[in-house]
Amino acid sequence: KEVDYIITNPPYGIRLSYREELKKIYKYLFYQADYILDNNGKIVLITPQKKLTLENANKYKFELIHKRKVWNGNLEAYVFIFQKCD
């Protein structure tokens, strides 16, 4: 079944001791989003992992349609909105 939107707050990686585990999580997030989102569906996420997010979004051909820097307490984070592209 396909959905129009995914809204998520994935792990920030602050408590994860292994960078490779964080990479797997973000890769799997976009892999699954690509699978479940309808054509032109959107994924919205908040994360401090800017580079990791953009790399995986590009890998699975998601187009960045909005980015905003925000503060989650004293932690700099970003709200991203990506659209699935065919």
PDB file of C-alpha atoms in Angstrom:
ATOM      1  CA  LYS A   1       0.000   0.000   0.000  1.00  0.00           C
ATOM      2  CA  GLU A   2       1.311   3.457  -0.873  1.00  0.00           C
ATOM      3  CA  VAL A   3       1.081   6.603   1.248  1.00  0.00           C
ATOM      4  CA  ASP A   4       1.248  10.302   0.373  1.00  0.00           C
ATOM      5  CA  TYR A   5       3.356  11.522   3.326  1.00  0.00           C
ATOM      6  CA  ILE A   6       5.880  10.250   5.833  1.00  0.00           C
ATOM      7  CA  ILE A   7       6.698  12.453   8.826  1.00  0.00           C
ATOM      8  CA  THR A   8       9.524  11.258  11.049  1.00  0.00           C
ATOM      9  CA  ASN A   9      12.063  12.187  13.682  1.00  0.00           C
ATOM     10  CA  PRO A  10      14.848   9.622  13.098  1.00  0.00           C
ATOM     11  CA  PRO A  11      17.634   8.991  15.619  1.00  0.00           C
ATOM     12  CA  TYR A  12      20.009  11.922  15.887  1.00  0.00           C
ATOM     13  CA  GLY A  13      23.015   9.713  16.495  1.00  0.00           C
ATOM     14  CA  ILE A  14      24.014  11.377  19.732  1.00  0.00           C
ATOM     15  CA  ARG A  15      23.677   8.168  21.747  1.00  0.00           C
ATOM     16  CA  LEU A  16      24.688   5.796  18.959  1.00  0.00           C
ATOM     17  CA  SER A  17      28.298   4.849  19.483  1.00  0.00           C
ATOM     18  CA  TYR A  18      28.866   3.601  15.957  1.00  0.00           C
ATOM     19  CA  ARG A  19      28.640   5.916  12.964  1.00  0.00           C
ATOM     20  CA  GLU A  20      28.047   2.903  10.686  1.00  0.00           C
ATOM     21  CA  GLU A  21      24.813   2.082  12.522  1.00  0.00           C
ATOM     22  CA  LEU A  22      23.551   5.618  11.963  1.00  0.00           C
ATOM     23  CA  LYS A  23      24.422   5.371   8.262  1.00  0.00           C
ATOM     24  CA  LYS A  24      22.406   2.144   8.002  1.00  0.00           C
ATOM     25  CA  ILE A  25      19.389   3.730   9.682  1.00  0.00           C
ATOM     26  CA  TYR A  26      19.285   6.702   7.303  1.00  0.00           C
ATOM     27  CA  LYS A  27      19.897   4.521   4.257  1.00  0.00           C
ATOM     28  CA  TYR A  28      17.059   2.196   5.285  1.00  0.00           C
ATOM     29  CA  LEU A  29      14.765   5.165   5.981  1.00  0.00           C
ATOM     30  CA  PHE A  30      15.070   6.455   2.411  1.00  0.00           C
ATOM     31  CA  TYR A  31      14.994   2.946   0.954  1.00  0.00           C
ATOM     32  CA  GLN A  32      11.666   2.293   2.672  1.00  0.00           C
ATOM     33  CA  ALA A  33      10.337   5.767   1.817  1.00  0.00           C
ATOM     34  CA  ASP A  34      11.100   5.104  -1.841  1.00  0.00           C
ATOM     35  CA  TYR A  35       9.218   1.812  -1.606  1.00  0.00           C
ATOM     36  CA  ILE A  36       6.115   2.981   0.265  1.00  0.00           C
ATOM     37  CA  LEU A  37       5.576   6.567  -0.956  1.00  0.00           C
ATOM     38  CA  ASP A  38       3.184   7.222  -3.808  1.00  0.00           C
ATOM     39  CA  ASN A  39       4.565   9.006  -6.875  1.00  0.00           C
ATOM     40  CA  ASN A  40       5.235  12.618  -5.847  1.00  0.00           C
ATOM     41  CA  GLY A  41       4.793  11.621  -2.179  1.00  0.00           C
ATOM     42  CA  LYS A  42       6.678  13.610   0.445  1.00  0.00           C
ATOM     43  CA  ILE A  43       8.879  12.783   3.405  1.00  0.00           C
ATOM     44  CA  VAL A  44       9.318  15.325   6.201  1.00  0.00           C
ATOM     45  CA  LEU A  45      11.997  14.855   8.828  1.00  0.00           C
ATOM     46  CA  ILE A  46      13.818  16.728  11.564  1.00  0.00           C
ATOM     47  CA  THR A  47      17.451  15.828  12.143  1.00  0.00           C
ATOM     48  CA  PRO A  48      20.880  17.329  12.840  1.00  0.00           C
ATOM     49  CA  GLN A  49      22.334  14.864  10.293  1.00  0.00           C
ATOM     50  CA  LYS A  50      22.369  17.245   7.314  1.00  0.00           C
ATOM     51  CA  LYS A  51      25.051  15.542   5.208  1.00  0.00           C
ATOM     52  CA  LEU A  52      23.806  12.006   5.846  1.00  0.00           C
ATOM     53  CA  THR A  53      20.231  13.021   5.037  1.00  0.00           C
ATOM     54  CA  LEU A  54      21.132  14.779   1.791  1.00  0.00           C
ATOM     55  CA  GLU A  55      23.382  11.919   0.634  1.00  0.00           C
ATOM     56  CA  ASN A  56      20.651   9.320   1.084  1.00  0.00           C
ATOM     57  CA  ALA A  57      17.922  11.522  -0.351  1.00  0.00           C
ATOM     58  CA  ASN A  58      20.031  11.995  -3.481  1.00  0.00           C
ATOM     59  CA  LYS A  59      20.842   8.291  -3.685  1.00  0.00           C
ATOM     60  CA  TYR A  60      17.149   7.401  -3.771  1.00  0.00           C
ATOM     61  CA  LYS A  61      16.271  10.331  -6.051  1.00  0.00           C
ATOM     62  CA  PHE A  62      14.298  12.478  -3.630  1.00  0.00           C
ATOM     63  CA  GLU A  63      14.109  16.162  -4.518  1.00  0.00           C
ATOM     64  CA  LEU A  64      14.690  18.678  -1.727  1.00  0.00           C
ATOM     65  CA  ILE A  65      11.757  21.075  -1.758  1.00  0.00           C
ATOM     66  CA  HIS A  66      12.299  22.793   1.614  1.00  0.00           C
ATOM     67  CA  LYS A  67      14.989  23.046   4.289  1.00  0.00           C
ATOM     68  CA  ARG A  68      14.878  25.091   7.493  1.00  0.00           C
ATOM     69  CA  LYS A  69      17.423  25.299  10.292  1.00  0.00           C
ATOM     70  CA  VAL A  70      15.833  24.972  13.741  1.00  0.00           C
ATOM     71  CA  TRP A  71      17.002  24.495  17.309  1.00  0.00           C
ATOM     72  CA  ASN A  72      15.942  21.459  19.315  1.00  0.00           C
ATOM     73  CA  GLY A  73      16.956  22.673  22.744  1.00  0.00           C
ATOM     74  CA  ASN A  74      20.613  23.608  22.300  1.00  0.00           C
ATOM     75  CA  LEU A  75      21.067  21.256  19.348  1.00  0.00           C
ATOM     76  CA  GLU A  76      21.077  22.613  15.806  1.00  0.00           C
ATOM     77  CA  ALA A  77      18.798  20.566  13.560  1.00  0.00           C
ATOM     78  CA  TYR A  78      17.073  20.824  10.189  1.00  0.00           C
ATOM     79  CA  VAL A  79      13.555  20.260   8.985  1.00  0.00           C
ATOM     80  CA  PHE A  80      13.689  18.750   5.504  1.00  0.00           C
ATOM     81  CA  ILE A  81      10.867  18.173   3.049  1.00  0.00           C
ATOM     82  CA  PHE A  82      11.679  15.901   0.129  1.00  0.00           C
ATOM     83  CA  GLN A  83       9.485  14.827  -2.751  1.00  0.00           C
ATOM     84  CA  LYS A  84       9.759  11.443  -4.409  1.00  0.00           C
ATOM     85  CA  CYS A  85      10.799  11.757  -8.044  1.00  0.00           C
ATOM     86  CA  ASP A  86      10.380   9.133 -10.720  1.00  0.00           C
TER      87      ASP A  86
END
